[in-house]
Amino acid sequence: MKKFSMVLLLLVAVVACKVNPFTGKKTLNFYPNSQIFPMAFAQYDQFLEQNNVVEGTSEAQTIEKVGKRISNAAERWLTANGYPGYLKDYQWEYNLVNDETVNAWCMPGGKIVFYTGILPICQGETGIAVVMGHEVAHALADHGAQRMSAGTLQQIGAVAGNVAIQDPEKRNMFNQAYGIGSAVGVMLPFSRSHETEADRIGLQIMAIAGYNPDEAAELWKRMKANSGNAAPPEFLSTHPSNDTRINNLTQWAPLAKEEARKFGVTTFN
Ligand SMILES: [Zn+2]
């Protein structure tokens, strides 16, 4: 029986691996968009209903403007790299919520929330683009779905070969992966490798959108200076450390500008 479930586990893992265009890596993900997105969209709407959404202010308009520029850049990158239909099921939405927590997140399918508490650290449009690029990158790289898949795999192991994940269990897994179902409405931290990936991809798409990637390291210096305050789960997860992050972003910024030049972008604001 044990042997059987091992084989089954391997089989599921092989079938579920797909190459992610942003990372070029095979990743474990057996939840298609058609399963994840409806759950994400419903959770997102519920979150907006239960929280204080800021509408019509210049700050809310900037969030929307930056979000559109970043997602357009992602689309251009995907089309140029042979994935023209990749975002067809995405329903981008960019909302600002009145909450002093220093945080922002993006749910699968392009559902983004910024908290007003992160705006003083962003210090304007380019800083917002750094955070936006990072959050959008998590969604594009399917990090949430991968975390969900890893959880499912553990569960499959636990129940010895029961591959049929029933709907309530799937929802449960989703909640564990995103943490949005909880009263606090914040994302659980991603792993160190997912954070690093989101930093690198985010830097590229912000540059293609015409935002200066040099600002990313500066934003993280401000984040570091601010980290004496209450730690927001998505942004101040300790992996990677602030210093590693700042070093990475400084190193990668010229590469991001080079990538942007391929798209005719030569000046950055
Ligand atoms: Zn992140």
Coordinates of C-alpha atoms in Angstrom, one line a residue, residues 34-198:
S34 CA -10.1 27.6 -14.1
Q35 CA -10.1 26.1 -10.6
I36 CA -8.2 28.7 -8.7
F37 CA -9.4 32.0 -10.2
P38 CA -13.1 31.7 -9.3
M39 CA -12.1 31.0 -5.7
A40 CA -9.7 34.0 -5.7
F41 CA -12.3 36.3 -7.3
A42 CA -14.9 35.4 -4.8
Q43 CA -12.5 35.9 -1.9
Y44 CA -11.3 39.2 -3.3
D45 CA -14.9 40.6 -3.6
Q46 CA -15.6 39.5 -0.1
F47 CA -12.5 41.2 1.2
L48 CA -13.4 44.4 -0.6
E49 CA -16.9 44.3 0.9
Q50 CA -15.5 43.9 4.4
N51 CA -12.8 46.6 4.2
N52 CA -12.7 50.3 3.6
V53 CA -11.9 50.7 -0.1
V54 CA -10.6 54.2 -1.1
E55 CA -12.2 55.6 -4.2
G56 CA -11.8 58.7 -6.3
T57 CA -8.7 60.1 -4.6
S58 CA -5.5 60.8 -6.5
E59 CA -3.8 58.0 -4.5
A60 CA -6.4 55.5 -5.6
Q61 CA -6.0 56.7 -9.2
T62 CA -2.3 56.3 -9.0
I63 CA -2.6 52.7 -7.8
E64 CA -4.9 52.0 -10.8
K65 CA -2.6 53.8 -13.3
V66 CA 0.5 52.0 -12.1
G67 CA -1.3 48.6 -12.0
K68 CA -2.4 49.0 -15.6
R69 CA 1.0 50.0 -16.8
I70 CA 2.6 47.0 -15.0
S71 CA 0.1 44.5 -16.3
N72 CA 0.4 45.9 -19.8
A73 CA 4.2 45.4 -19.6
A74 CA 3.7 41.8 -18.4
E75 CA 1.4 41.2 -21.4
R76 CA 3.9 42.7 -23.8
W77 CA 6.7 40.6 -22.3
L78 CA 4.6 37.4 -22.6
T79 CA 3.6 38.1 -26.2
A80 CA 7.2 38.8 -27.2
N81 CA 8.3 35.6 -25.6
G82 CA 5.8 33.3 -27.2
Y83 CA 3.0 33.2 -24.6
P84 CA 0.3 35.5 -26.2
G85 CA -2.7 34.0 -24.5
Y86 CA -1.2 33.5 -21.0
L87 CA -3.2 36.3 -19.3
K88 CA -6.6 35.6 -21.0
D89 CA -8.3 34.5 -17.8
Y90 CA -6.9 37.3 -15.7
Q91 CA -9.3 40.0 -14.5
W92 CA -7.0 42.7 -13.3
E93 CA -8.2 44.9 -10.5
Y94 CA -6.2 47.4 -8.4
N95 CA -7.7 48.6 -5.1
L96 CA -6.5 50.8 -2.3
V97 CA -7.8 50.0 1.1
N98 CA -7.8 52.4 4.1
D99 CA -5.6 50.5 6.6
E100 CA -2.4 51.6 8.2
T101 CA -0.8 48.1 7.8
V102 CA 2.4 48.3 5.7
N103 CA 1.3 45.8 3.1
A104 CA 0.1 45.0 -0.4
W105 CA -0.9 41.7 -2.1
C106 CA -2.1 40.1 -5.3
M107 CA -4.4 37.2 -5.5
P108 CA -4.4 34.7 -8.4
G109 CA -5.9 36.1 -11.6
G110 CA -4.6 39.7 -11.0
K111 CA -6.6 40.9 -7.9
I112 CA -4.5 43.4 -6.2
V113 CA -4.8 45.3 -2.9
F114 CA -2.6 48.1 -1.6
Y115 CA -3.0 49.3 2.0
T116 CA -2.7 53.1 2.6
G117 CA -0.1 52.2 5.2
I118 CA 2.5 51.3 2.5
L119 CA 2.1 54.6 0.6
P120 CA 4.5 56.7 2.8
I121 CA 7.2 54.0 2.1
C122 CA 6.5 54.0 -1.6
Q123 CA 6.9 57.8 -1.7
G124 CA 5.1 58.2 -5.0
E125 CA 4.5 56.5 -8.3
T126 CA 7.9 54.8 -8.9
G127 CA 7.8 53.3 -5.4
I128 CA 4.3 52.0 -6.0
A129 CA 5.6 50.5 -9.2
V130 CA 8.2 48.5 -7.3
V131 CA 5.6 47.0 -5.0
M132 CA 3.1 46.5 -7.8
G133 CA 5.8 44.7 -9.9
H134 CA 6.6 42.4 -7.1
E135 CA 3.0 41.6 -6.3
V136 CA 2.0 41.0 -9.9
A137 CA 5.1 38.8 -10.3
H138 CA 3.8 36.5 -7.6
A139 CA 0.6 36.1 -9.5
L140 CA 2.3 35.6 -12.9
A141 CA 4.6 33.0 -11.5
D142 CA 1.7 31.0 -10.0
H143 CA 3.4 31.1 -6.6
G144 CA 0.1 30.7 -4.7
A145 CA -1.0 27.8 -6.8
Q146 CA 2.4 26.1 -6.2
R147 CA 2.0 26.5 -2.5
M148 CA -1.4 25.1 -2.8
S149 CA -0.1 22.2 -4.8
A150 CA 2.6 21.5 -2.2
G151 CA 0.0 21.4 0.5
T152 CA -2.1 19.0 -1.6
L153 CA 0.8 16.7 -2.1
Q154 CA 1.4 16.5 1.6
Q155 CA -2.2 15.7 2.0
I156 CA -2.1 13.0 -0.6
G157 CA 0.8 11.5 1.2
A158 CA -1.1 11.6 4.4
V159 CA -4.2 9.8 3.2
A160 CA -2.2 7.2 1.3
G161 CA -3.3 7.5 -2.3
N162 CA -6.5 9.3 -2.1
V163 CA -6.0 11.6 -5.1
A164 CA -9.6 12.8 -5.2
I165 CA -9.4 16.2 -3.4
Q166 CA -13.0 17.1 -2.6
D167 CA -14.2 20.6 -3.1
P168 CA -14.4 21.7 0.6
E169 CA -10.8 20.4 1.0
K170 CA -9.7 22.3 -2.0
R171 CA -11.2 25.5 -0.6
N172 CA -9.5 24.7 2.7
M173 CA -6.2 24.3 0.8
F174 CA -6.8 27.6 -0.9
N175 CA -7.3 29.4 2.4
Q176 CA -4.2 27.9 3.8
A177 CA -2.3 29.0 0.7
Y178 CA -3.6 32.5 0.7
G179 CA -4.7 33.2 4.3
I180 CA -7.3 35.6 2.9
G181 CA -10.2 33.8 4.5
S182 CA -8.9 34.8 7.9
A183 CA -10.2 37.9 9.7
V184 CA -6.9 39.8 9.2
G185 CA -7.1 39.5 5.4
V186 CA -3.4 39.2 4.8
M187 CA -1.3 36.9 2.7
L188 CA 0.9 34.4 4.4
P189 CA 4.6 34.8 3.7
F190 CA 5.9 33.2 0.5
S191 CA 9.1 31.1 0.6
R192 CA 12.5 32.7 0.2
S193 CA 12.9 31.4 -3.4
H194 CA 9.4 32.7 -4.3
E195 CA 10.2 36.1 -2.8
T196 CA 13.5 36.3 -4.7
E197 CA 11.8 35.3 -8.0
A198 CA 9.1 37.9 -7.5

